[in-house]
Each structure stands twice: as structure tokens, then as C-alpha cells.
PDB file of C-alpha atoms in Angstrom:
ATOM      1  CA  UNK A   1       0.000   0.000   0.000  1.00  0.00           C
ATOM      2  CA  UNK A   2       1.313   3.233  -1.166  1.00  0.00           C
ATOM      3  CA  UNK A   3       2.191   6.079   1.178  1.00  0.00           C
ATOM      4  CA  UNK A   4       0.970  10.191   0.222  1.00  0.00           C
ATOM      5  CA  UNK A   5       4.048  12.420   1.347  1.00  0.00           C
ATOM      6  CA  UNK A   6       2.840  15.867   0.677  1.00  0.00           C
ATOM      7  CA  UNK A   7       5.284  18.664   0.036  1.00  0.00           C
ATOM      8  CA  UNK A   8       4.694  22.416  -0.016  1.00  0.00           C
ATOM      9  CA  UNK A   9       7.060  25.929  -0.772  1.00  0.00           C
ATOM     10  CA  UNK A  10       4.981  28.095   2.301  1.00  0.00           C
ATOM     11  CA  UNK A  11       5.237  31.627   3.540  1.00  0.00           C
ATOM     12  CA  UNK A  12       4.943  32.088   7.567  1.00  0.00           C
ATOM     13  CA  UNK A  13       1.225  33.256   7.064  1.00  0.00           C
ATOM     14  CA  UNK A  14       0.717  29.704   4.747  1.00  0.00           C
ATOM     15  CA  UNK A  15       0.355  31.170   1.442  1.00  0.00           C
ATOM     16  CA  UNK A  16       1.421  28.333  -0.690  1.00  0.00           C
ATOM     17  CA  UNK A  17       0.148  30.111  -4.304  1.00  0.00           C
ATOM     18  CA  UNK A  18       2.802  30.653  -7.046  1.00  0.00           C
ATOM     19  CA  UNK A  19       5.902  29.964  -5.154  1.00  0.00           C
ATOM     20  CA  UNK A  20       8.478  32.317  -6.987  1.00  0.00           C
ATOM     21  CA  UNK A  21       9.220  34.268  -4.227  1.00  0.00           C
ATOM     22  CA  UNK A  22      11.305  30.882  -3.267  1.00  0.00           C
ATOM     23  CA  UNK A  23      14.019  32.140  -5.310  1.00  0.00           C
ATOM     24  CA  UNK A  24      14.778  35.037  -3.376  1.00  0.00           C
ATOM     25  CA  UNK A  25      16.059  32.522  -0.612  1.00  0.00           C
ATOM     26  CA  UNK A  26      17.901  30.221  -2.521  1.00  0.00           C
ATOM     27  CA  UNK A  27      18.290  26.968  -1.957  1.00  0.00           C
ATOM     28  CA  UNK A  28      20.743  24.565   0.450  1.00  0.00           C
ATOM     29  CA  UNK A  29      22.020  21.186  -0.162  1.00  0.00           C
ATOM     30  CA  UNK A  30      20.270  20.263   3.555  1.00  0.00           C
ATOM     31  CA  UNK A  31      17.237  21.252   1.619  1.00  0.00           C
ATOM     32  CA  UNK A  32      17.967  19.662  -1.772  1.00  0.00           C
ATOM     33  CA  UNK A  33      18.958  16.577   0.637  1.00  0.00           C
ATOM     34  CA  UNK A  34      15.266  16.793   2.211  1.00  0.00           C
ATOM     35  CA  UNK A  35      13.319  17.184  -0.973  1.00  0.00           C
ATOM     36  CA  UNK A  36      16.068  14.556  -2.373  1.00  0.00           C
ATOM     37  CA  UNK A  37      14.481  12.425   0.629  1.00  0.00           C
ATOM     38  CA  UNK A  38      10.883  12.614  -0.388  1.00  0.00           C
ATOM     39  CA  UNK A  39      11.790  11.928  -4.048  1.00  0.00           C
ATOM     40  CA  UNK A  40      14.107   8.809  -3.367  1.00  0.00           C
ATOM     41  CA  UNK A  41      13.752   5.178  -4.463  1.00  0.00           C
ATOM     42  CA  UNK A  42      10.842   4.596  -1.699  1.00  0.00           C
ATOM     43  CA  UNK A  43       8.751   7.061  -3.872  1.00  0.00           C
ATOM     44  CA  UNK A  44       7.118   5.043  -6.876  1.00  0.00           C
ATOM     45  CA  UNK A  45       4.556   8.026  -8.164  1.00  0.00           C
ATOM     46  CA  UNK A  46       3.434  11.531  -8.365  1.00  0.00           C
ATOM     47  CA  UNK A  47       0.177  12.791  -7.686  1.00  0.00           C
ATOM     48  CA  UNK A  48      -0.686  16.150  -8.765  1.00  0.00           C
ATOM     49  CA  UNK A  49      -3.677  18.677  -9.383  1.00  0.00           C
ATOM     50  CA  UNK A  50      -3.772  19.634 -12.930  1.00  0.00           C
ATOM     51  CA  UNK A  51      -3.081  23.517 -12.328  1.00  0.00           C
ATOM     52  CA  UNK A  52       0.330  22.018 -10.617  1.00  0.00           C
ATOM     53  CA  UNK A  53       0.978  19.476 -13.637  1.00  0.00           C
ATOM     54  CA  UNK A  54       0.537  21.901 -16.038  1.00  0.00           C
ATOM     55  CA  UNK A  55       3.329  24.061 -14.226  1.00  0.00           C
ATOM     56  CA  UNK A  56       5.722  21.309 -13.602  1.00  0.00           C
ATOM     57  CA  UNK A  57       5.302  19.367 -17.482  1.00  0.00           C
ATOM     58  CA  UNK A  58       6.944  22.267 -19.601  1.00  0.00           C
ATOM     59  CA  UNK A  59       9.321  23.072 -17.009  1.00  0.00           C
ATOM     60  CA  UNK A  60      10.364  19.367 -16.132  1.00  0.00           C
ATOM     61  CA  UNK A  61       9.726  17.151 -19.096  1.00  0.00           C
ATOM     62  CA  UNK A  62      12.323  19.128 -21.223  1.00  0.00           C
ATOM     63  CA  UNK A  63      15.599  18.640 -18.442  1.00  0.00           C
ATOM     64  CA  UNK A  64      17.883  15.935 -17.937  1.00  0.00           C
ATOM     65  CA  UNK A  65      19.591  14.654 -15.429  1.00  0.00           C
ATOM     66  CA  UNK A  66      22.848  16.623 -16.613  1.00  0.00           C
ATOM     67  CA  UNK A  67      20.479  20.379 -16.056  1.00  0.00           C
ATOM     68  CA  UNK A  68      18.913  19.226 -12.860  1.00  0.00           C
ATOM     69  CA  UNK A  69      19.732  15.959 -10.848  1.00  0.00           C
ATOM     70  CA  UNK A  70      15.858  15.716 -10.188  1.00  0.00           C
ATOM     71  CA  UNK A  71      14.757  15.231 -13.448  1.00  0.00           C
ATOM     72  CA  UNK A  72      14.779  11.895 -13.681  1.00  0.00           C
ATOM     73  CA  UNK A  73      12.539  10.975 -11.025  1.00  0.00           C
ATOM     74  CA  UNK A  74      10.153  13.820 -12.990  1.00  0.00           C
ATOM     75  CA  UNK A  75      10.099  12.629 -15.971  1.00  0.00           C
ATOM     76  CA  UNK A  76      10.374   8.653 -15.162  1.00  0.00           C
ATOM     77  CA  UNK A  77       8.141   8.139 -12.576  1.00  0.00           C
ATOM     78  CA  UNK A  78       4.663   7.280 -13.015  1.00  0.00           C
ATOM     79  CA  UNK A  79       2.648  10.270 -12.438  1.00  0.00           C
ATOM     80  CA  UNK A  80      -1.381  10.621 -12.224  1.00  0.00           C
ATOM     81  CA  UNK A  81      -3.104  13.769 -12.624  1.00  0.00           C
ATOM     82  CA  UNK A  82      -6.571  14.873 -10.310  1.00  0.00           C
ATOM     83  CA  UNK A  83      -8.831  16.927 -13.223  1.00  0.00           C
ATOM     84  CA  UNK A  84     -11.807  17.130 -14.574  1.00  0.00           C
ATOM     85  CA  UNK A  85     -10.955  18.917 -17.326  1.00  0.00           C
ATOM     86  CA  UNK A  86      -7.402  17.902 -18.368  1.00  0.00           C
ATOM     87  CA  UNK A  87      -8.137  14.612 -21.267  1.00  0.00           C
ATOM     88  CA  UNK A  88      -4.628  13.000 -21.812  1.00  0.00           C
ATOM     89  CA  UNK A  89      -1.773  13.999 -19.802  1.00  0.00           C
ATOM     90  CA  UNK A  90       0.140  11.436 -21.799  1.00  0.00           C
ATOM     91  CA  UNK A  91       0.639  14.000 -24.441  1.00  0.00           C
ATOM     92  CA  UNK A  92       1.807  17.021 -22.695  1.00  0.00           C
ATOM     93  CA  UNK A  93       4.357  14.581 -20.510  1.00  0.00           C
ATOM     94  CA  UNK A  94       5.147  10.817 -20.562  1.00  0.00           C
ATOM     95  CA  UNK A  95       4.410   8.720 -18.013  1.00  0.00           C
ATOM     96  CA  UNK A  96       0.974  10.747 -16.956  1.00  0.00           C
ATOM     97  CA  UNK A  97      -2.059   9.349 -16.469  1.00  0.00           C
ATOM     98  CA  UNK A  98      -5.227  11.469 -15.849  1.00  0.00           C
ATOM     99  CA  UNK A  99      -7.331   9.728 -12.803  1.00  0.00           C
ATOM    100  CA  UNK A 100     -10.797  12.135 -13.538  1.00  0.00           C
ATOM    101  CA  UNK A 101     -12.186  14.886 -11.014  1.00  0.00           C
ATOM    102  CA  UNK A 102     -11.328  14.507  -7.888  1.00  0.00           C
ATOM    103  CA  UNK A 103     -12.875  11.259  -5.765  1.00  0.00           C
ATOM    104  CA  UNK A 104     -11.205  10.150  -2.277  1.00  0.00           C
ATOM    105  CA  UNK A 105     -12.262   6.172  -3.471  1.00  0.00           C
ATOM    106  CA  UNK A 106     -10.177   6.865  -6.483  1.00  0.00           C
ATOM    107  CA  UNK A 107      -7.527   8.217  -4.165  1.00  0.00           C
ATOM    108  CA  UNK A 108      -7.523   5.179  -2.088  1.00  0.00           C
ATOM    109  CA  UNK A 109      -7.413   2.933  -4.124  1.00  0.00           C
ATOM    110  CA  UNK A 110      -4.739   4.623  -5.590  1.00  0.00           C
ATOM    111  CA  UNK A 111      -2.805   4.013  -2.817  1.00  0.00           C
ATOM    112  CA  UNK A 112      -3.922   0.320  -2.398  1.00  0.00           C
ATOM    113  CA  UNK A 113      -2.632   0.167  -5.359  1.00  0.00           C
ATOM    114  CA  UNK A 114       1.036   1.657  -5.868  1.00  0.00           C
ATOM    115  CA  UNK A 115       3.983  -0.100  -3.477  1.00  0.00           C
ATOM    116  CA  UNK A 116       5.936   2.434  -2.005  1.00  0.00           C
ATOM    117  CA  UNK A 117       5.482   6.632  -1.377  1.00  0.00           C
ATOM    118  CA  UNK A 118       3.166   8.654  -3.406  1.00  0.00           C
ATOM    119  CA  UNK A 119       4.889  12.114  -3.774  1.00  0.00           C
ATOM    120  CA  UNK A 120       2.525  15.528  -3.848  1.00  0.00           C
ATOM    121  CA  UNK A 121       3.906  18.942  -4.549  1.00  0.00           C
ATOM    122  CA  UNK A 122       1.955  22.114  -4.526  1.00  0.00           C
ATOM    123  CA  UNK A 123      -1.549  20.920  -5.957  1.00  0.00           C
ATOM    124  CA  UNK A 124      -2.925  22.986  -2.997  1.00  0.00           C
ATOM    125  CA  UNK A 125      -7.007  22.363  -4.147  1.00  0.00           C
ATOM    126  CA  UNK A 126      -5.912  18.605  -4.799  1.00  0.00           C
ATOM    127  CA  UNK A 127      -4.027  18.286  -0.890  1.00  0.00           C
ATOM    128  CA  UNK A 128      -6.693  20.413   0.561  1.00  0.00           C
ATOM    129  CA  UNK A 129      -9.315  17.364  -0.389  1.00  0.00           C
ATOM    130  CA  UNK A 130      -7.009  14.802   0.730  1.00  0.00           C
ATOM    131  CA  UNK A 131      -6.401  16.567   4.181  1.00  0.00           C
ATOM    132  CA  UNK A 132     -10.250  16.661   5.018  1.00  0.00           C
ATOM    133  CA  UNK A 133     -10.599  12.794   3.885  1.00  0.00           C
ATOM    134  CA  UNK A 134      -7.670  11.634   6.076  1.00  0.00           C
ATOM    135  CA  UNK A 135      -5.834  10.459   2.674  1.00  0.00           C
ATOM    136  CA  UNK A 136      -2.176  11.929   3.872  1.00  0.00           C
ATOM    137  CA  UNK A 137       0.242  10.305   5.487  1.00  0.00           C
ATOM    138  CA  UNK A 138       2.807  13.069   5.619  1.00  0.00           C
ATOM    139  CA  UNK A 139       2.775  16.698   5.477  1.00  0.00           C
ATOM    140  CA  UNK A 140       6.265  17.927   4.762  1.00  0.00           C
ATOM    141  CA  UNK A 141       6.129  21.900   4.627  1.00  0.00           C
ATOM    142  CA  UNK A 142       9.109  24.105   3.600  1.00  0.00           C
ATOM    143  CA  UNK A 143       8.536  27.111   5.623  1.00  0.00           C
ATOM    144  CA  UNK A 144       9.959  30.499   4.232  1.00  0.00           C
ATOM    145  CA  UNK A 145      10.814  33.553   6.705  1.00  0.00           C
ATOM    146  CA  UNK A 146       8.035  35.973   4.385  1.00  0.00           C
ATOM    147  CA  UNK A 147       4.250  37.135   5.207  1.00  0.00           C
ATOM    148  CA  UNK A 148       3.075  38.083   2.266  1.00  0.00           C
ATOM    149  CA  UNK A 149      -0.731  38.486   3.490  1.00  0.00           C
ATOM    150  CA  UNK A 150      -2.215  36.605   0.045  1.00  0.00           C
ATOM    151  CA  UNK A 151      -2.387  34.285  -1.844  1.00  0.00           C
ATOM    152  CA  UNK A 152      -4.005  31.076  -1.232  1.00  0.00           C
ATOM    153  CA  UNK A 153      -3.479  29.185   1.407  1.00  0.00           C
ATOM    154  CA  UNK A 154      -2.991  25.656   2.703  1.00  0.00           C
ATOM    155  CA  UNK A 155      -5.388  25.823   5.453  1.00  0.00           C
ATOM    156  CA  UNK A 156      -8.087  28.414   4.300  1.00  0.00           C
ATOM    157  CA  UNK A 157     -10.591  30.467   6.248  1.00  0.00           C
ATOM    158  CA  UNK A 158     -13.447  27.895   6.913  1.00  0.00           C
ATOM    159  CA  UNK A 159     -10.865  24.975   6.656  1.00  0.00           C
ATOM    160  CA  UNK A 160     -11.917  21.530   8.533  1.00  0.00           C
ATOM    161  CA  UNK A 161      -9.737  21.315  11.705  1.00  0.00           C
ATOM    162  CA  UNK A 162      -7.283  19.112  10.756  1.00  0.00           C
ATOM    163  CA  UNK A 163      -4.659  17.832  13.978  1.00  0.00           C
ATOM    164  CA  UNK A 164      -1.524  16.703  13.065  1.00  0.00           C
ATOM    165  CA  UNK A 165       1.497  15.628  15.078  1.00  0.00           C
ATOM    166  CA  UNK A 166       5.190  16.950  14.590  1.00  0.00           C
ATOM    167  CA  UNK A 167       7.502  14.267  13.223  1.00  0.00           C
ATOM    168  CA  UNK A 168      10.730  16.249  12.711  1.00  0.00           C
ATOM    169  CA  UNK A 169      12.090  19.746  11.957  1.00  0.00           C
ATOM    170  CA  UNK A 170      15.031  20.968  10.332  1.00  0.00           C
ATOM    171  CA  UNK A 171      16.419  24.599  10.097  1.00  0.00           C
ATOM    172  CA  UNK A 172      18.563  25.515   6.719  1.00  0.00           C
ATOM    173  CA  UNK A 173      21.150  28.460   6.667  1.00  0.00           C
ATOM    174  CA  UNK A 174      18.765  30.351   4.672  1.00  0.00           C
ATOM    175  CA  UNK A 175      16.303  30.887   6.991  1.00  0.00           C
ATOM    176  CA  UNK A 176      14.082  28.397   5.595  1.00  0.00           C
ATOM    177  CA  UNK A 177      12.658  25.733   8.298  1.00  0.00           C
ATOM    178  CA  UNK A 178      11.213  21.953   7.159  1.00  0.00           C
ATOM    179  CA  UNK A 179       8.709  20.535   9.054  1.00  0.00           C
ATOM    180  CA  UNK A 180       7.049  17.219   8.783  1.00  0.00           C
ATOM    181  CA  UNK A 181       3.798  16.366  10.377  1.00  0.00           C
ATOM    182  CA  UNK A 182       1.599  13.067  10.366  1.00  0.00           C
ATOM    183  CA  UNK A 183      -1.628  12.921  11.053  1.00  0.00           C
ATOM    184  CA  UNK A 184      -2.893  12.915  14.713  1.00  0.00           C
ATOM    185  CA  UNK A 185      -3.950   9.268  16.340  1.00  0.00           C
ATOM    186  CA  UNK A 186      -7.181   9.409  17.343  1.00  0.00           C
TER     187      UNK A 186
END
């Protein structure tokens, strides 16, 4: 049974929208070493929104490994887009498969499906879902030392309550802090 590890670029006040303002930080190799971690062998697929896929497919389906050491878990890893309005992900990048609108059932058995981690990134609308039907096993969030008071955000006005427990933290030189949660027992 497959495992979703969420991962998410967020500002202190949890905008997650449109993360360029990442680039004013930079980046670390502790960080590249902790997104490194959720993209590993143990990780088997990708799971993204379509508004997230169709960021990620022109961007990543044109590098190699020699312009960015990620790219081949990108582009070779099976990955399975939530729309209802994208038709064949196939075409704009190999190895995508569109699942249909979102539906926790399809989710699951998703997950009862695929042996090993099921990696998320951004797809805020798409991990928003999955938070209020329990689907996430991790939530890895990449905290950045900014407010920048919009943009959307994780955990919305009106958002379910949703208790989580801390399973580690890590602090990067650039001010940056990682930190994972599970979901709460109980």
C-alpha cells in the first residue's frame, strides 16, 4: 500500500500560491537533501492537481539529469493527474495518467494500489481534499521567513480542523525551516 508524502514551498502566514518568491532565498544542499528524501527510491509516483501538472510538465519534461539531478525521477516516474478537465496527460508529458475529477475512493485505491510513497507537490485544491478525507500520510512543509498576506493558502478560512502531530524539523542556513507532520492518532 502506497504512502501520500505531501510537500509544499509556504510563507509564515501559509500562502502556498505561485511559489516564486522561493528564489529570493535560494536553496541549500540540507534542503535539496530533504526534498532529495521525499523523491528517493521509496517514492514510486506523483500525484498532482492539474493547475500544478501543467506548471511542472513544460518546465520538467524538457531537463535531464545533466540540467537538474531531479529530473529523472520527474520525468520517469509514473505520475497521475486529479482533473476534470485535463483529457490526456500522456501528451503534454510521458508517463501521466489522468485519474478524472477529484474522488477520495479513487484516491484510495490509488494508494492500495502503488507499493511504495506517493509524492505531492503544490496541488494545494488537490491536498486540501485529501487533508479533510484523512488520505495523507505526511505533510512535509518548507517554511519560508516571508508574510506576504495573500495568496491562497494551505489551510483556508473555513478549513476543517485538521490535527496533526510533529515528526521532525530541520532549520537551513537560509532561513528556511522543514517541518514534517503526520496525522494525529485518534
Amino acid at each position: 500500500m502506497g504512502s501520500i508524502k505531501v510537500h509544499e514551498f509556504t510563507t509564515l502566514d501559509g500562502s502556498i500560491g505561485a511559489p516564486m518568491w522561493t528564489m529570493d532565498y535560494g536553496s541549500t544542499p540540507e534542503m535539496g537533501e530533504a526534498i532529495g528524501a521525499l523523491t528517493g527510491p521509496a517514492t514510486t509516483a506523483i500525484l498532482l492537481g492539474r493547475t500544478t501538472f501543467e506548471m511542472f510538465a513544460p518546465s520538467w519534461s524538457t531537463r535531464t539529469a545533466e540540467d537538474d539531478p531531479g529530473a529523472p525521477f520527474f520525468n520517469d516516474t509514473t505520475k497521475y493527474v486529479v482533473s476534470s478537465s485535463l483529457d490526456d496527460a500522456e501528451s503534454v508529458w510521458r508517463n501521466s495518467t489522468v485519474l478524472g475529477g477529484y474522488d477520495a475512493d479513487a484516491i484510495r485505491t490509488l494508494k492500495d494500489s502503488v507499493d511504495g510513497d506517493i509524492y505531492v507537490s503544490g496541488s494545494g485544491t488537490l491536498v486540501r481534499a485529501m487533508l479533510a478525507d484523512g488520505l495523507v500520510d505526511e505533510l512535509h512543509l518548507l517554511v519560508y521567513p516571508l508574510a506576504l498576506g495573500e495568496g491562497p493558502r494551505l489551510f483556508p478560512e473555513g478549513a476543517p480542523r485538521t490535527p496533526l502531530t510533529l515528526a521532525g524539523t530541520q532549520a537551513f542556513d537560509n532561513g528556511v525551516v522543514h517541518m514534517a507532520y503526520r496525522p494525529a492518532a485518534g
